[in-house]
CSV table of C-alpha atoms (C1' of nucleotides) in Angstrom, one decimal:
chain,number,residue,atom,x,y,z
A,83,MET,CA,0.0,0.0,0.0
A,84,ALA,CA,1.5,3.3,-1.1
A,85,LYS,CA,-0.6,5.3,1.2
A,86,SER,CA,0.8,6.5,4.6
A,87,LYS,CA,-1.3,5.7,7.6
A,88,GLU,CA,-2.1,9.2,8.9
A,89,ALA,CA,-1.9,11.2,5.7
A,90,LYS,CA,-5.6,11.3,4.8
A,91,ILE,CA,-8.2,11.8,7.5
A,92,VAL,CA,-11.1,12.9,5.4
A,93,ASP,CA,-10.1,10.9,2.3
A,94,THR,CA,-10.1,7.2,1.9
A,95,THR,CA,-8.2,4.5,0.0
A,96,THR,CA,-9.0,3.9,-3.6
A,97,GLU,CA,-10.4,0.5,-2.8
A,98,GLU,CA,-12.8,2.0,-0.3
A,99,ARG,CA,-13.8,4.7,-2.7
A,100,ILE,CA,-14.7,2.2,-5.4
A,101,LYS,CA,-16.7,0.2,-2.9
A,102,ALA,CA,-18.6,3.3,-1.7
A,103,ALA,CA,-19.3,4.3,-5.3
A,104,ALA,CA,-20.4,0.8,-6.2
A,105,ARG,CA,-22.8,0.8,-3.2
A,106,VAL,CA,-24.4,4.0,-4.3
A,107,VAL,CA,-24.8,3.0,-7.9
A,108,PHE,CA,-25.8,-0.6,-7.4
A,109,HIS,CA,-28.4,0.4,-4.8
A,110,LYS,CA,-29.8,3.0,-7.1
A,111,LYS,CA,-29.9,1.2,-10.4
A,112,GLY,CA,-29.5,-2.5,-9.6
A,113,TYR,CA,-27.0,-4.9,-11.0
A,114,ALA,CA,-28.1,-5.1,-14.6
A,115,ALA,CA,-28.6,-1.4,-15.1
A,116,THR,CA,-25.2,-0.5,-13.6
A,117,ARG,CA,-22.3,0.0,-15.9
A,118,THR,CA,-18.8,-0.4,-14.5
A,119,ARG,CA,-18.1,3.0,-16.1
A,120,ASP,CA,-20.9,4.5,-13.9
A,121,ILE,CA,-19.1,3.2,-10.8
A,122,ALA,CA,-15.7,4.5,-12.0
A,123,GLU,CA,-17.2,7.9,-12.7
A,124,GLU,CA,-18.9,8.0,-9.3
A,125,ALA,CA,-15.7,7.1,-7.6
A,126,GLY,CA,-13.6,9.4,-9.7
A,127,ILE,CA,-11.2,6.7,-10.8
A,128,ASN,CA,-9.9,5.1,-13.9
A,129,LEU,CA,-12.1,2.2,-15.1
A,130,ALA,CA,-9.3,-0.3,-15.0
A,131,LEU,CA,-8.8,0.2,-11.3
A,132,LEU,CA,-12.2,-1.5,-10.7
A,133,ASN,CA,-10.9,-4.7,-12.2
A,134,TYR,CA,-7.5,-4.2,-10.6
A,135,TYR,CA,-9.0,-4.2,-7.1
A,136,PHE,CA,-12.1,-6.4,-7.5
A,137,ARG,CA,-11.4,-8.6,-10.6
A,138,SER,CA,-14.9,-8.2,-12.1
A,139,LYS,CA,-18.2,-6.4,-11.8
A,140,GLU,CA,-19.9,-9.5,-10.5
A,141,LYS,CA,-17.3,-10.0,-7.7
A,142,LEU,CA,-17.7,-6.4,-6.6
A,143,PHE,CA,-21.5,-6.8,-6.7
A,144,ASP,CA,-21.3,-9.9,-4.5
A,145,ILE,CA,-19.4,-7.9,-1.9
A,146,ILE,CA,-21.9,-5.0,-1.9
A,147,MET,CA,-24.8,-7.4,-1.9
A,148,PHE,CA,-23.6,-9.4,1.0
A,149,GLU,CA,-22.8,-6.3,3.1
A,150,THR,CA,-26.2,-4.8,2.3
A,151,ILE,CA,-28.2,-7.9,3.3
A,152,PHE,CA,-26.0,-8.4,6.3
A,153,GLY,CA,-26.3,-4.7,7.4
A,154,PHE,CA,-30.1,-4.9,7.0
A,155,MET,CA,-30.5,-8.2,8.9
A,156,GLN,CA,-28.0,-7.6,11.6
A,157,ASN,CA,-30.0,-5.0,13.4
A,158,MET,CA,-33.2,-7.1,13.2
A,159,ALA,CA,-31.4,-10.2,14.4
A,160,MET,CA,-30.0,-8.2,17.4
A,161,VAL,CA,-33.3,-6.8,18.4
A,162,LEU,CA,-35.2,-10.0,18.0
A,163,ASN,CA,-32.7,-11.9,20.1
A,164,GLU,CA,-32.6,-9.6,23.1
A,165,GLU,CA,-33.6,-11.7,26.0
A,166,LYS,CA,-34.4,-8.9,28.4
A,167,SER,CA,-36.7,-6.6,26.4
A,168,THR,CA,-40.4,-7.3,26.0
A,169,LEU,CA,-42.2,-8.2,22.8
A,170,GLU,CA,-43.8,-4.8,22.7
A,171,LYS,CA,-40.4,-3.1,23.2
A,172,LYS,CA,-39.0,-5.2,20.3
A,173,VAL,CA,-41.8,-4.0,18.0
A,174,GLU,CA,-41.0,-0.4,19.0
A,175,MET,CA,-37.3,-0.9,18.3
A,176,ILE,CA,-37.8,-2.5,14.9
A,177,ALA,CA,-40.2,0.3,13.8
A,178,PHE,CA,-37.9,3.0,15.1
A,179,ASN,CA,-34.6,1.7,13.9
A,180,TYR,CA,-35.9,0.7,10.4
A,181,ILE,CA,-37.8,3.8,9.7
A,182,ASP,CA,-34.7,5.8,10.5
A,183,PHE,CA,-32.4,3.4,8.5
A,184,ILE,CA,-34.6,3.3,5.4
A,185,THR,CA,-35.1,7.1,5.5
A,186,LYS,CA,-31.3,7.4,5.2
A,187,GLU,CA,-31.0,4.5,2.7
A,188,PRO,CA,-34.3,4.5,0.8
A,189,ASN,CA,-33.1,2.4,-2.1
A,190,VAL,CA,-31.9,-0.5,0.1
A,191,PRO,CA,-35.2,-2.5,0.5
A,192,ILE,CA,-36.2,-2.6,-3.1
A,193,PHE,CA,-32.6,-3.2,-4.2
A,194,MET,CA,-32.2,-6.1,-1.8
A,195,LEU,CA,-35.5,-7.7,-2.6
A,196,SER,CA,-35.2,-7.3,-6.3
A,197,GLU,CA,-31.8,-8.9,-6.5
A,198,LEU,CA,-32.8,-11.6,-4.0
A,199,ARG,CA,-35.5,-12.6,-6.4
A,200,ASN,CA,-32.9,-13.7,-9.0
A,201,ASN,CA,-30.4,-15.3,-6.6
A,202,ALA,CA,-32.1,-16.0,-3.2
A,203,GLY,CA,-30.3,-19.3,-2.8
A,204,ARG,CA,-26.8,-18.3,-3.5
A,205,LEU,CA,-27.0,-15.0,-1.6
A,206,LEU,CA,-28.8,-16.2,1.5
A,207,GLU,CA,-26.9,-19.4,2.2
A,208,LYS,CA,-23.9,-17.5,3.4
A,209,LEU,CA,-26.0,-15.8,6.1
A,210,PRO,CA,-27.1,-17.7,9.2
A,211,VAL,CA,-30.3,-15.6,9.3
A,212,LYS,CA,-32.6,-18.6,9.5
A,213,GLN,CA,-31.3,-19.8,12.9
A,214,LEU,CA,-31.0,-16.3,14.2
A,215,ILE,CA,-34.6,-15.4,13.6
A,216,MET,CA,-36.6,-18.6,13.8
A,217,THR,CA,-35.1,-19.4,17.2
A,218,SER,CA,-35.1,-15.9,18.5
A,219,ALA,CA,-36.5,-14.5,21.8
A,220,PHE,CA,-39.0,-12.7,19.6
A,221,PHE,CA,-40.5,-15.9,18.4
A,222,ARG,CA,-40.4,-17.5,21.8
A,223,GLN,CA,-42.1,-14.5,23.4
A,224,HIS,CA,-44.7,-14.6,20.7
A,225,GLN,CA,-45.5,-18.2,21.5
A,226,GLU,CA,-45.7,-17.5,25.2
A,227,ALA,CA,-48.2,-14.6,24.5
A,228,VAL,CA,-50.3,-17.0,22.3
A,229,ALA,CA,-50.3,-19.6,25.1
A,230,LYS,CA,-51.5,-16.9,27.6
A,231,GLY,CA,-54.2,-15.8,25.1
A,232,LYS,CA,-52.7,-12.4,24.7
A,233,ILE,CA,-52.2,-12.9,21.0
A,234,THR,CA,-54.8,-14.5,18.8
A,235,GLU,CA,-52.9,-15.4,15.6
A,236,PRO,CA,-50.6,-18.4,16.5
A,237,ASN,CA,-48.3,-18.2,13.5
A,238,PRO,CA,-45.3,-16.0,14.4
A,239,LEU,CA,-44.5,-15.5,10.7
A,240,HIS,CA,-47.7,-13.5,10.3
A,241,PHE,CA,-46.6,-11.4,13.2
A,242,LEU,CA,-43.2,-10.7,11.7
A,243,MET,CA,-44.6,-10.2,8.2
A,244,ASN,CA,-47.1,-7.7,9.4
A,245,LEU,CA,-44.5,-5.7,11.3
A,246,LEU,CA,-42.1,-5.6,8.4
A,247,SER,CA,-44.9,-4.8,5.9
A,248,LEU,CA,-46.1,-1.8,7.8
A,249,VAL,CA,-42.5,-0.5,8.3
A,250,VAL,CA,-40.9,-1.3,4.9
A,251,PHE,CA,-43.6,-1.3,2.3
A,252,PRO,CA,-44.5,2.5,2.3
A,253,PHE,CA,-40.9,3.2,1.3
A,254,ILE,CA,-40.9,0.7,-1.5
A,255,ALA,CA,-44.2,2.1,-2.8
A,256,GLN,CA,-43.0,5.7,-2.3
A,257,PRO,CA,-43.1,6.8,-5.9
A,258,LEU,CA,-46.6,5.4,-6.3
A,259,LEU,CA,-47.8,6.9,-3.1
A,260,GLN,CA,-46.4,10.3,-3.9
A,261,GLY,CA,-47.9,10.0,-7.3
A,262,ILE,CA,-51.4,9.6,-6.0
A,263,SER,CA,-51.1,11.9,-3.0
A,264,ASN,CA,-49.1,14.9,-4.2
A,265,LEU,CA,-46.8,14.8,-1.2
A,266,ASN,CA,-43.3,16.0,-1.7
A,267,GLU,CA,-40.3,14.2,-0.2
A,268,THR,CA,-40.2,16.1,3.0
A,269,GLN,CA,-43.9,15.6,3.6
A,270,PHE,CA,-43.6,11.9,2.8
A,271,ASN,CA,-40.8,11.5,5.3
A,272,GLN,CA,-42.9,13.3,8.0
A,273,LEU,CA,-45.5,10.7,7.4
A,274,MET,CA,-43.0,8.0,7.9
A,275,GLN,CA,-41.8,9.6,11.1
A,276,GLU,CA,-45.4,9.5,12.4
A,277,ARG,CA,-45.4,5.8,11.8
A,278,LYS,CA,-42.7,5.2,14.3
A,279,LYS,CA,-45.2,5.7,17.0
A,280,LEU,CA,-48.3,4.5,15.2
A,281,ILE,CA,-47.0,1.1,14.1
A,282,PRO,CA,-46.4,-0.3,17.6
A,283,VAL,CA,-50.0,0.8,18.5
A,284,TRP,CA,-51.4,-0.8,15.4
A,285,VAL,CA,-49.5,-4.0,15.8
A,286,LYS,CA,-50.6,-4.3,19.3
A,287,ALA,CA,-54.2,-3.9,18.3
A,288,MET,CA,-53.9,-6.3,15.4
A,289,MET,CA,-52.5,-9.1,17.4
A,290,LYS,CA,-55.4,-8.9,19.9
A,291,ALA,CA,-58.0,-8.9,17.2
A,292,LYS,CA,-60.2,-11.9,16.5
B,20,MET,CA,-52.9,-8.1,-41.9
B,21,ALA,CA,-52.3,-11.3,-43.7
B,22,LYS,CA,-54.1,-13.4,-41.1
B,23,SER,CA,-57.7,-14.5,-41.6
B,24,LYS,CA,-60.1,-13.7,-38.9
B,25,GLU,CA,-61.2,-17.1,-37.8
B,26,ALA,CA,-58.1,-19.1,-38.8
B,27,LYS,CA,-56.5,-19.4,-35.4
B,28,ILE,CA,-58.5,-20.0,-32.3
B,29,VAL,CA,-55.9,-21.3,-30.0
B,30,ASP,CA,-53.0,-19.5,-31.6
B,31,THR,CA,-52.5,-15.7,-31.7
B,32,THR,CA,-51.0,-13.1,-33.9
B,33,THR,CA,-47.3,-12.6,-34.0
B,34,GLU,CA,-47.7,-9.1,-32.5
B,35,GLU,CA,-49.7,-10.6,-29.6
B,36,ARG,CA,-47.2,-13.3,-29.1
B,37,ILE,CA,-44.4,-10.8,-28.9
B,38,LYS,CA,-46.3,-8.7,-26.3
B,39,ALA,CA,-47.1,-11.8,-24.2
B,40,ALA,CA,-43.4,-12.8,-24.3
B,41,ALA,CA,-42.3,-9.3,-23.5
B,42,ARG,CA,-44.6,-9.2,-20.5
B,43,VAL,CA,-43.2,-12.4,-19.2
B,44,VAL,CA,-39.6,-11.5,-19.5
B,45,PHE,CA,-39.9,-7.8,-18.5
B,46,HIS,CA,-41.9,-8.8,-15.4
B,47,LYS,CA,-39.3,-11.4,-14.5
B,48,LYS,CA,-36.1,-9.6,-15.1
B,49,GLY,CA,-36.9,-5.9,-15.4
B,50,TYR,CA,-36.1,-3.5,-18.2
B,51,ALA,CA,-32.3,-3.4,-17.9
B,52,ALA,CA,-31.7,-7.1,-17.5
B,53,THR,CA,-34.0,-8.0,-20.4
B,54,ARG,CA,-32.4,-8.6,-23.8
B,55,THR,CA,-34.5,-8.2,-26.9
B,56,ARG,CA,-33.2,-11.7,-27.9
B,57,ASP,CA,-34.7,-13.1,-24.7
B,58,ILE,CA,-38.1,-11.8,-25.7
B,59,ALA,CA,-37.7,-13.1,-29.3
B,60,GLU,CA,-36.7,-16.6,-28.0
B,61,GLU,CA,-39.6,-16.6,-25.5
B,62,ALA,CA,-42.0,-15.7,-28.3
B,63,GLY,CA,-40.4,-18.1,-30.8
B,64,ILE,CA,-39.9,-15.4,-33.4
B,65,ASN,CA,-37.1,-13.9,-35.4
B,66,LEU,CA,-35.4,-11.0,-33.5
B,67,ALA,CA,-36.1,-8.5,-36.3
B,68,LEU,CA,-39.9,-9.0,-35.9
B,69,LEU,CA,-39.7,-7.2,-32.5
B,70,ASN,CA,-38.5,-4.1,-34.2
B,71,TYR,CA,-40.8,-4.6,-37.1
B,72,TYR,CA,-43.9,-4.5,-34.9
B,73,PHE,CA,-42.7,-2.3,-32.0
B,74,ARG,CA,-39.8,-0.1,-33.4
B,75,SER,CA,-37.7,-0.5,-30.3
B,76,LYS,CA,-37.2,-2.2,-27.0
B,77,GLU,CA,-38.1,1.0,-25.1
B,78,LYS,CA,-41.4,1.4,-27.0
B,79,LEU,CA,-42.4,-2.2,-26.4
B,80,PHE,CA,-41.5,-1.7,-22.7
B,81,ASP,CA,-43.6,1.4,-22.4
B,82,ILE,CA,-46.6,-0.5,-23.7
B,83,ILE,CA,-46.1,-3.4,-21.2
B,84,MET,CA,-45.4,-1.0,-18.4
B,85,PHE,CA,-48.5,1.0,-19.0
B,86,GLU,CA,-50.7,-2.0,-19.3
B,87,THR,CA,-49.2,-3.5,-16.1
B,88,ILE,CA,-49.7,-0.4,-14.0
B,89,PHE,CA,-53.2,0.1,-15.5
B,90,GLY,CA,-54.2,-3.5,-14.8
B,91,PHE,CA,-53.0,-3.2,-11.3
B,92,MET,CA,-54.6,0.1,-10.5
B,93,GLN,CA,-57.8,-0.5,-12.3
B,94,ASN,CA,-59.2,-3.1,-9.9
B,95,MET,CA,-58.2,-0.9,-6.9
B,96,ALA,CA,-59.8,2.2,-8.4
B,97,MET,CA,-63.0,0.3,-9.1
B,98,VAL,CA,-63.3,-1.1,-5.6
B,99,LEU,CA,-62.4,2.1,-3.9
B,100,ASN,CA,-65.0,4.0,-6.0
B,101,GLU,CA,-68.0,1.7,-5.3
B,102,GLU,CA,-70.6,3.9,-3.7
B,103,LYS,CA,-72.8,1.1,-2.4
B,104,SER,CA,-70.3,-1.1,-0.5
B,105,THR,CA,-69.2,-0.3,3.0
B,106,LEU,CA,-65.6,0.5,4.0
B,107,GLU,CA,-65.2,-2.9,5.6
B,108,LYS,CA,-66.4,-4.6,2.4
B,109,LYS,CA,-63.9,-2.6,0.4
B,110,VAL,CA,-61.1,-3.8,2.6
B,111,GLU,CA,-62.3,-7.4,2.1
B,112,MET,CA,-62.4,-6.9,-1.6
B,113,ILE,CA,-59.0,-5.4,-1.9
B,114,ALA,CA,-57.4,-8.2,0.2
B,115,PHE,CA,-59.2,-10.9,-1.6
B,116,ASN,CA,-58.7,-9.6,-5.2
B,117,TYR,CA,-55.1,-8.7,-4.8
B,118,ILE,CA,-54.0,-11.8,-3.0
B,119,ASP,CA,-55.5,-13.8,-5.8
B,120,PHE,CA,-54.0,-11.5,-8.5
B,121,ILE,CA,-50.5,-11.4,-7.1
B,122,THR,CA,-50.5,-15.2,-6.5
B,123,LYS,CA,-51.0,-15.5,-10.2
B,124,GLU,CA,-48.6,-12.7,-11.1
B,125,PRO,CA,-46.1,-12.7,-8.3
B,126,ASN,CA,-43.5,-10.6,-10.2
B,127,VAL,CA,-45.8,-7.7,-10.9
B,128,PRO,CA,-45.5,-5.7,-7.7
B,129,ILE,CA,-41.7,-5.6,-7.5
B,130,PHE,CA,-41.5,-5.1,-11.3
B,131,MET,CA,-43.9,-2.2,-11.1
B,132,LEU,CA,-42.3,-0.5,-8.1
B,133,SER,CA,-38.8,-1.0,-9.3
B,134,GLU,CA,-39.4,0.5,-12.6
B,135,LEU,CA,-41.5,3.3,-11.2
B,136,ARG,CA,-38.5,4.3,-9.0
B,137,ASN,CA,-36.6,5.3,-12.2
B,138,ASN,CA,-39.5,6.9,-14.1
B,139,ALA,CA,-42.4,7.7,-11.8
B,140,GLY,CA,-43.1,11.0,-13.4
B,141,ARG,CA,-43.2,9.9,-17.0
B,142,LEU,CA,-45.1,6.7,-16.3
B,143,LEU,CA,-47.7,8.0,-13.9
B,144,GLU,CA,-48.7,11.1,-15.7
B,145,LYS,CA,-50.6,9.2,-18.3
B,146,LEU,CA,-52.8,7.6,-15.6
B,147,PRO,CA,-55.5,9.6,-13.9
B,148,VAL,CA,-55.0,7.5,-10.7
B,149,LYS,CA,-54.6,10.5,-8.5
B,150,GLN,CA,-58.1,11.8,-9.0
B,151,LEU,CA,-59.6,8.3,-9.0
B,152,ILE,CA,-58.2,7.4,-5.6
B,153,MET,CA,-57.9,10.6,-3.6
B,154,THR,CA,-61.5,11.5,-4.4
B,155,SER,CA,-62.9,8.0,-4.0
B,156,ALA,CA,-65.8,6.8,-2.0
B,157,PHE,CA,-63.2,4.9,0.1
B,158,PHE,CA,-61.6,8.1,1.3
B,159,ARG,CA,-64.9,9.8,1.8
B,160,GLN,CA,-66.2,6.8,3.9
B,161,HIS,CA,-63.0,6.9,5.8
B,162,GLN,CA,-63.4,10.5,6.7
B,163,GLU,CA,-67.0,9.8,7.8
B,164,ALA,CA,-65.8,7.0,10.1
B,165,VAL,CA,-63.2,9.4,11.6
B,166,ALA,CA,-65.9,12.0,12.2
B,167,LYS,CA,-68.1,9.4,13.9
B,168,GLY,CA,-65.1,8.3,16.1
B,169,LYS,CA,-65.1,4.8,14.6
B,170,ILE,CA,-61.6,5.3,13.2
B,171,THR,CA,-58.8,6.9,15.3
B,172,GLU,CA,-56.2,7.7,12.7
B,173,PRO,CA,-57.5,10.7,10.6
B,174,ASN,CA,-55.1,10.4,7.7
B,175,PRO,CA,-56.6,8.2,5.0
B,176,LEU,CA,-53.2,7.7,3.4
B,177,HIS,CA,-52.1,5.7,6.5
B,178,PHE,CA,-55.2,3.6,6.1
B,179,LEU,CA,-54.5,2.8,2.4
B,180,MET,CA,-50.8,2.3,3.0
B,181,ASN,CA,-51.5,-0.2,5.8
B,182,LEU,CA,-53.9,-2.2,3.8
B,183,LEU,CA,-51.6,-2.4,0.8
B,184,SER,CA,-48.6,-3.1,3.0
B,185,LEU,CA,-50.2,-6.1,4.6
B,186,VAL,CA,-51.5,-7.4,1.2
B,187,VAL,CA,-48.5,-6.7,-1.1
B,188,PHE,CA,-45.3,-6.7,1.0
B,189,PRO,CA,-45.2,-10.4,1.8
B,190,PHE,CA,-45.1,-11.3,-1.9
B,191,ILE,CA,-42.3,-8.8,-2.5
B,192,ALA,CA,-40.3,-10.2,0.4
B,193,GLN,CA,-41.2,-13.8,-0.5
B,194,PRO,CA,-37.6,-14.9,-1.2
B,195,LEU,CA,-36.4,-13.5,2.1
B,196,LEU,CA,-39.3,-14.9,4.0
B,197,GLN,CA,-38.9,-18.4,2.5
B,198,GLY,CA,-35.2,-18.1,3.2
B,199,ILE,CA,-35.7,-17.6,6.9
B,200,SER,CA,-38.7,-19.9,7.3
B,201,ASN,CA,-38.0,-23.0,5.2
B,202,LEU,CA,-41.5,-22.8,3.6
B,203,ASN,CA,-41.8,-24.1,0.1
B,204,GLU,CA,-43.9,-22.3,-2.5
B,205,THR,CA,-47.1,-24.2,-1.8
B,206,GLN,CA,-46.8,-23.5,1.9
B,207,PHE,CA,-46.1,-19.9,1.3
B,208,ASN,CA,-49.1,-19.5,-0.9
B,209,GLN,CA,-51.3,-21.2,1.7
B,210,LEU,CA,-50.0,-18.6,4.2
B,211,MET,CA,-51.1,-15.9,1.7
B,212,GLN,CA,-54.5,-17.5,1.3
B,213,GLU,CA,-55.0,-17.4,5.1
B,214,ARG,CA,-54.3,-13.6,5.0
B,215,LYS,CA,-57.4,-13.0,2.8
B,216,LYS,CA,-59.5,-13.5,5.9
B,217,LEU,CA,-57.0,-12.3,8.5
B,218,ILE,CA,-56.1,-8.9,6.9
B,219,PRO,CA,-59.7,-7.5,7.1
B,220,VAL,CA,-59.9,-8.4,10.8
B,221,TRP,CA,-56.5,-6.9,11.5
B,222,VAL,CA,-57.2,-3.7,9.6
B,223,LYS,CA,-60.4,-3.3,11.5
B,224,ALA,CA,-58.7,-3.7,14.8
B,225,MET,CA,-55.8,-1.3,13.8
B,226,MET,CA,-58.1,1.4,12.9
B,227,LYS,CA,-59.9,1.4,16.2
B,228,ALA,CA,-56.6,1.4,18.1
B,229,LYS,CA,-55.4,4.4,20.0
C,196,DT,C1',-52.2,-17.5,-62.3
C,197,DC,C1',-50.2,-13.2,-61.6
C,198,DC,C1',-49.2,-9.2,-59.0
C,199,DA,C1',-48.9,-6.2,-55.0
C,200,DT,C1',-48.6,-6.2,-50.2
C,201,DT,C1',-47.4,-7.9,-45.9
C,202,DT,C1',-44.7,-10.8,-43.1
C,203,DT,C1',-40.5,-13.3,-42.0
C,204,DT,C1',-35.7,-14.4,-42.3
C,205,DA,C1',-30.5,-14.3,-42.4
C,206,DA,C1',-26.9,-11.3,-42.4
C,207,DT,C1',-24.8,-7.4,-40.8
C,208,DC,C1',-23.9,-2.8,-38.4
C,209,DA,C1',-22.7,0.4,-34.9
C,210,DA,C1',-22.5,1.4,-30.2
C,211,DA,C1',-22.0,-0.1,-25.6
C,212,DT,C1',-19.8,-2.7,-22.2
C,213,DG,C1',-16.8,-5.7,-19.3
C,214,DA,C1',-12.2,-6.7,-19.3
C,215,DT,C1',-7.1,-6.7,-20.4
C,216,DT,C1',-2.6,-5.0,-21.5
C,217,DA,C1',1.6,-2.5,-21.5
C,218,DA,C1',3.5,1.5,-20.1
C,219,DA,C1',3.8,5.4,-17.0
C,220,DA,C1',3.7,7.3,-12.4
C,221,DT,C1',4.2,6.9,-7.7
C,222,DG,C1',5.9,5.0,-3.5
C,223,DT,C1',9.2,1.9,-0.8
C,224,DT,C1',13.5,-0.3,0.3
C,225,DT,C1',18.3,-0.9,0.1
D,20,DA,C1',20.5,7.3,-6.1
D,21,DA,C1',19.2,2.8,-7.7
D,22,DA,C1',16.3,-1.0,-7.7
D,23,DC,C1',12.0,-2.9,-6.8
D,24,DA,C1',7.1,-3.0,-6.0
D,25,DT,C1',2.7,-0.9,-6.2
D,26,DT,C1',-0.7,1.9,-8.2
D,27,DT,C1',-2.7,4.4,-12.0
D,28,DT,C1',-3.5,5.6,-16.8
D,29,DA,C1',-4.6,5.4,-21.8
D,30,DA,C1',-5.4,2.4,-25.4
D,31,DT,C1',-7.4,-1.5,-27.0
D,32,DC,C1',-10.0,-6.1,-27.3
D,33,DA,C1',-13.8,-9.2,-27.7
D,34,DT,C1',-18.4,-9.9,-26.8
D,35,DT,C1',-22.9,-8.4,-26.3
D,36,DT,C1',-26.8,-6.0,-27.7
D,37,DG,C1',-30.3,-3.0,-30.0
D,38,DA,C1',-31.3,-2.0,-34.4
D,39,DT,C1',-31.3,-2.1,-39.7
D,40,DT,C1',-31.2,-3.9,-44.3
D,41,DA,C1',-32.1,-6.5,-48.4
D,42,DA,C1',-33.9,-10.5,-49.9
D,43,DA,C1',-37.1,-14.4,-49.4
D,44,DA,C1',-41.4,-16.3,-48.2
D,45,DA,C1',-46.2,-16.0,-47.4
D,46,DT,C1',-50.6,-14.0,-48.1
D,47,DG,C1',-54.7,-12.0,-50.3
D,48,DG,C1',-57.0,-9.8,-54.1
D,49,DA,C1',-57.7,-9.1,-59.2
DNA sequence: TCCATTTTTAATCAAATGATTAAAATGTTT
DNA sequence: AAACATTTTAATCATTTGATTAAAAATGGA
């Protein structure tokens, strides 16, 4: 490495700049619509450097994709596995954390889910998300609440789906929702901020319904 | 047109076969990942015929995209604008119709929303969805229910978002959900069928929550 | 049957795109 | 300073891809 350790505080290495640029462009346009030249331009580097550091577009994509899924699931896995917090608290945490996260990274959900549709097998097998979530405190607490009659719907997958639906879907459908409502981006984000408090209330009510 | 009117009952015209093939491939892979050769192969035609009938990939795509959005919104607009049915009945109809529709066309939601992200303006301006939905009986009935104190959340957009979230999102996240739950496709679809009855109950409970 | 029109095909083009190469520039070690 | 290693650049390649063209085939009407 030709770069001295302390020289650049604000700047980063070429390799990191390429990764950061690739993240931006891949998230925005998806794998197929992204040109390696787009990434090079975004990073302000010579096109050949992309191949010098990452061998190919596909290998670079795999890195970005893995980090994106991991970053998305990590937070959820942590919250769902907390032994101490209540089920209600977990719902609050998920709503709060993800609405903030997706507001900052609005392209991540649709990017992730679009690309997963092509390659779910290959991309998910590296991540031990299955174990982490299906055996989580969240699911155990749900079962306990069902046993006590506090929750009517016995399938924890419905519970998780509903929570994620209410949190994530509005962002995915943002262009459509703005198209039918005339909200600008700021107003839309305000609506999403409202949902931080509303979703836990709604989920609570839903799960007691019968 | 060299084709006689009654000649083919089971078969269709070349133009229709190209459109049907384009619909399949575009829905599955999106605009950027679709090659005109993929469409030609799917349709079983010579590549040049695509340009002969539709001029360009982009023009063909615009047709498919318009029809897809229109087909998706049409049903919703109709249900939301029924003057006679109750708000609760409308929720039931949306849940029932869309779960059936998306089960048959599982790629449509993510296709539509992905492509809208690039081109929301151009693609939505042709459709008068705004008027149809924002001034619908659905929204009016919602306001009436709010006035009567039967619904706590006064913003009808939250109401519509919640309904669509619960119906559509699980399909969009299907690869991820199957990845963490080990369900096969049949089991997943059974779960979705269950939601036809569950979602109306949940939505009802949510909207009374406070 | 003959002719004009429409439809289909095979061959080809030009531009875009992922990737490579050889040389230049920069940094490190001796 | 000299030698070596790493990083960067400009030029180029081979393939893919959307589109076109000219000719052939099929079709329908006179």
